[in-house]
Amino acid sequence: MISVAQALDQIFALLTPLGSESVALRHASGRVLAADATARRDQPPFDASQMDGYALRDGDLQAGAPLKIIGEAAAGHAFGGLVGPGEAVRIFTGAPVPKGADRVVMQEDTALSGGMLTVSGNADRSRHIRKQGGDFAIGDHVPKGRVLRPADLMLLASMNIPEVPVVRRPVVAILSTGDELVMPGECPAPDQIIASNAVGLATLAESVGAIARILPLARDTVKSLEACLALAEGADLVVTSGGASVGDHDLLAQAAKQLGLDQAFYKVAMRPGKPLMAGRMRGTPMIGLPGNPVSTMVCGTIFMQPALRFLGGHAAAPAPRSLASLAAPLPENGPREHYMRAMLLPDGRVRAADRQDSSLQKVLSEADALIVRPVGDLPRSIGETVEIVKI
Ligand SMILES: Nc1nc2c(c(=O)[nH]1)N[C@H]1C(S)=C(S)[C@@H](COP(=O)(O)OP(=O)(O)OC[C@H]3O[C@@H](n4cnc5c(N)ncnc54)[C@H](O)[C@@H]3O)O[C@H]1N2
Ligand code: MOO
């Protein structure tokens, strides 16, 4: 059996990041910029006042004599004239500083009398002018590959770039398989269960920016699987759940070739998730997840989400890990990397759930993290540091 890291590498090898599309800034949050976005203007586009006050010449500040106010400059309303010796212009924050003026004096440091302006002797000596291009200049750019955050989108707007090329959102087709399944809301017979995996997988996919298409439930026949897989046409990734194990009715594994799967691997040294498979289903990358709901969600987190992020232009990277201190001991781990459902405590420590069976959806719902146990990890005591994946 291959390791989790090898399996993830093999999945990345099946994928090619998608092409780009142009989207309005309002829809670009979290998307990956597909080409450099270059500023079309300087910001500020002129020397701008930083304060409400008066624009005047340096020489007049030294002299201290009363100044004649010759006009007004406000944001969006420039003063077109020249500030000469002995003159000042009433100015407001954001207004272009008029020609001839060297500085802005805050209004708190001035006095007006008979229409003449006097600057107090101990006025603040800062110029209070934001230089043209001091924020960014024509030709400055936001680089290709940037994952766009709200602050980036604000910057792009300010650069007068209303839309940007971003990597397309991957479309994932999600197929649940099994004769026992009925859709949520239906009336199950006594031997049936509710198909819960698809909603979990679809929302996991959407949380990393993908578009999820839930396909109709497939029955455990080659014909039904073929018909449902045909509906995945056009998807960038097909993700199946169930039918991955060795039972007579586990057709995805048993009839993989017949269904058109060119398998890259089958079975991974992990727990839960051992019967994982991946390959190309009639040319489309495919990940086959085990049907147990917790196995599905753990593999969705460890394999599907990184795969979708990679398709969407992000780096080929595993699910992010962090460190936490143990609030309860852990037994020795076996020959498979174990992703233990665990709770984060208010003090930041982590405690594994008592029951780790891969069918327990309530335990998964109550968990905040997966503790990652390396193959053959020794018993761990309270206070030791472990790696976790937050979920
Ligand atoms: N002889 C062996 N038996 C099993 C092995 C093994 O190595 N040898 N592995 C076990 C492990 S580990 C897993 S995981 C499961 C995975 O099996 P499948 O992928 O074939 O899953 P199913 O048999 O179809 O379903 C398992 C379980 O999950 C329920 N299920 C399936 N789909 C859904 C769904 N969409 N929503 C909710 N629940 C679902 C299903 O009813 C079963 O209870 O195999 C072990 N067996
Ligand atoms: O690998 Mo299964 O997913 O352990 O329950």
PDB file of C-alpha atoms and ligand atoms in Angstrom, residues 175-178 180-181 193-198 217 220 241-247 249-251 267 270 272-275 289-293 295-296 336 358-359 361, ligand 1:
ATOM      1  CA  LEU A 175     -21.546  10.352  -7.211  1.00  0.00           C
ATOM      2  CA  SER A 176     -22.853   8.281  -4.310  1.00  0.00           C
ATOM      3  CA  THR A 177     -23.169   4.559  -4.938  1.00  0.00           C
ATOM      4  CA  GLY A 178     -25.076   1.833  -3.110  1.00  0.00           C
ATOM      5  CA  GLU A 180     -29.153   0.886   0.264  1.00  0.00           C
ATOM      6  CA  LEU A 181     -29.191   4.637  -0.318  1.00  0.00           C
ATOM      7  CA  ILE A 193     -30.048   4.392   4.872  1.00  0.00           C
ATOM      8  CA  ILE A 194     -29.918   8.070   4.004  1.00  0.00           C
ATOM      9  CA  ALA A 195     -27.260   9.140   1.501  1.00  0.00           C
ATOM     10  CA  SER A 196     -25.443  11.733   3.592  1.00  0.00           C
ATOM     11  CA  ASN A 197     -22.009  11.659   1.966  1.00  0.00           C
ATOM     12  CA  ALA A 198     -22.873  13.794  -1.038  1.00  0.00           C
ATOM     13  CA  LEU A 217     -27.627   7.922  -6.751  1.00  0.00           C
ATOM     14  CA  ASP A 220     -24.751  -1.447  -7.459  1.00  0.00           C
ATOM     15  CA  SER A 241     -18.251   7.433  -2.584  1.00  0.00           C
ATOM     16  CA  GLY A 242     -18.868   3.808  -1.761  1.00  0.00           C
ATOM     17  CA  GLY A 243     -18.285   0.566  -3.559  1.00  0.00           C
ATOM     18  CA  ALA A 244     -14.541   0.855  -3.038  1.00  0.00           C
ATOM     19  CA  SER A 245     -13.959  -2.200  -0.878  1.00  0.00           C
ATOM     20  CA  VAL A 246     -13.660  -5.884  -1.685  1.00  0.00           C
ATOM     21  CA  GLY A 247     -17.279  -7.033  -1.259  1.00  0.00           C
ATOM     22  CA  HIS A 249     -21.360  -5.488  -4.411  1.00  0.00           C
ATOM     23  CA  ASP A 250     -18.420  -3.038  -4.295  1.00  0.00           C
ATOM     24  CA  LEU A 251     -18.505  -2.540  -8.029  1.00  0.00           C
ATOM     25  CA  LYS A 267      -5.541   1.358  -1.342  1.00  0.00           C
ATOM     26  CA  MET A 270      -4.373   5.381   6.150  1.00  0.00           C
ATOM     27  CA  PRO A 272      -9.898   5.693   7.834  1.00  0.00           C
ATOM     28  CA  GLY A 273      -9.745   5.593   4.044  1.00  0.00           C
ATOM     29  CA  LYS A 274      -7.821   2.456   3.180  1.00  0.00           C
ATOM     30  CA  PRO A 275      -9.839   1.487   0.060  1.00  0.00           C
ATOM     31  CA  LEU A 289     -13.660   7.430  -1.762  1.00  0.00           C
ATOM     32  CA  PRO A 290     -14.697   4.694   0.662  1.00  0.00           C
ATOM     33  CA  GLY A 291     -18.381   4.768   1.532  1.00  0.00           C
ATOM     34  CA  ASN A 292     -18.176   4.969   5.306  1.00  0.00           C
ATOM     35  CA  PRO A 293     -19.225   8.564   5.936  1.00  0.00           C
ATOM     36  CA  SER A 295     -13.845   7.869   5.671  1.00  0.00           C
ATOM     37  CA  THR A 296     -15.474   9.908   2.912  1.00  0.00           C
ATOM     38  CA  ARG A 336      -1.575   3.092   8.745  1.00  0.00           C
ATOM     39  CA  SER A 358     -15.421   5.374  10.593  1.00  0.00           C
ATOM     40  CA  SER A 359     -19.218   5.180  10.481  1.00  0.00           C
ATOM     41  CA  GLN A 361     -21.134  10.859  11.845  1.00  0.00           C
TER      42      GLN A 361
HETATM   43  N1  LIG B   1     -13.263  -7.721   3.873  1.00  0.00           N
HETATM   44  C1  LIG B   1     -13.069  -6.403   3.978  1.00  0.00           C
HETATM   45  N2  LIG B   1     -14.116  -5.627   4.197  1.00  0.00           N
HETATM   46  C2  LIG B   1     -13.932  -4.281   4.315  1.00  0.00           C
HETATM   47  C3  LIG B   1     -12.634  -3.748   4.223  1.00  0.00           C
HETATM   48  C4  LIG B   1     -11.555  -4.599   3.969  1.00  0.00           C
HETATM   49  O1  LIG B   1     -10.391  -4.176   3.871  1.00  0.00           O
HETATM   50  N3  LIG B   1     -11.826  -5.924   3.835  1.00  0.00           N
HETATM   51  N4  LIG B   1     -12.489  -2.410   4.403  1.00  0.00           N
HETATM   52  C5  LIG B   1     -13.461  -1.726   5.200  1.00  0.00           C
HETATM   53  C6  LIG B   1     -13.246  -0.335   5.134  1.00  0.00           C
HETATM   54  S1  LIG B   1     -11.880   0.231   5.888  1.00  0.00           S
HETATM   55  C7  LIG B   1     -14.118   0.516   4.566  1.00  0.00           C
HETATM   56  S2  LIG B   1     -13.852   2.189   4.643  1.00  0.00           S
HETATM   57  C8  LIG B   1     -15.316   0.081   3.909  1.00  0.00           C
HETATM   58  C9  LIG B   1     -15.468   0.859   2.596  1.00  0.00           C
HETATM   59  O2  LIG B   1     -16.250   0.178   1.760  1.00  0.00           O
HETATM   60  P1  LIG B   1     -16.923   0.790   0.475  1.00  0.00           P
HETATM   61  O3  LIG B   1     -16.224   1.947  -0.074  1.00  0.00           O
HETATM   62  O4  LIG B   1     -17.136  -0.343  -0.442  1.00  0.00           O
HETATM   63  O5  LIG B   1     -18.283   1.352   1.048  1.00  0.00           O
HETATM   64  P2  LIG B   1     -19.706   0.687   1.089  1.00  0.00           P
HETATM   65  O6  LIG B   1     -19.584  -0.740   1.383  1.00  0.00           O
HETATM   66  O7  LIG B   1     -20.422   1.089  -0.127  1.00  0.00           O
HETATM   67  O8  LIG B   1     -20.301   1.444   2.335  1.00  0.00           O
HETATM   68  C10 LIG B   1     -19.735   1.352   3.595  1.00  0.00           C
HETATM   69  C11 LIG B   1     -20.730   1.929   4.618  1.00  0.00           C
HETATM   70  O9  LIG B   1     -20.984   3.275   4.349  1.00  0.00           O
HETATM   71  C12 LIG B   1     -22.356   3.492   4.082  1.00  0.00           C
HETATM   72  N5  LIG B   1     -22.489   4.446   2.979  1.00  0.00           N
HETATM   73  C13 LIG B   1     -22.098   4.236   1.725  1.00  0.00           C
HETATM   74  N6  LIG B   1     -22.384   5.304   0.963  1.00  0.00           N
HETATM   75  C14 LIG B   1     -22.979   6.187   1.770  1.00  0.00           C
HETATM   76  C15 LIG B   1     -23.524   7.488   1.557  1.00  0.00           C
HETATM   77  N7  LIG B   1     -23.496   8.075   0.356  1.00  0.00           N
HETATM   78  N8  LIG B   1     -24.061   8.134   2.615  1.00  0.00           N
HETATM   79  C16 LIG B   1     -24.080   7.534   3.830  1.00  0.00           C
HETATM   80  N9  LIG B   1     -23.573   6.323   4.079  1.00  0.00           N
HETATM   81  C17 LIG B   1     -23.053   5.645   3.067  1.00  0.00           C
HETATM   82  C18 LIG B   1     -22.863   2.143   3.666  1.00  0.00           C
HETATM   83  O10 LIG B   1     -24.240   2.011   3.845  1.00  0.00           O
HETATM   84  C19 LIG B   1     -22.060   1.223   4.547  1.00  0.00           C
HETATM   85  O11 LIG B   1     -22.627   1.161   5.827  1.00  0.00           O
HETATM   86  O12 LIG B   1     -15.285  -1.311   3.691  1.00  0.00           O
HETATM   87  C20 LIG B   1     -14.904  -2.085   4.843  1.00  0.00           C
HETATM   88  N10 LIG B   1     -15.020  -3.469   4.534  1.00  0.00           N
END
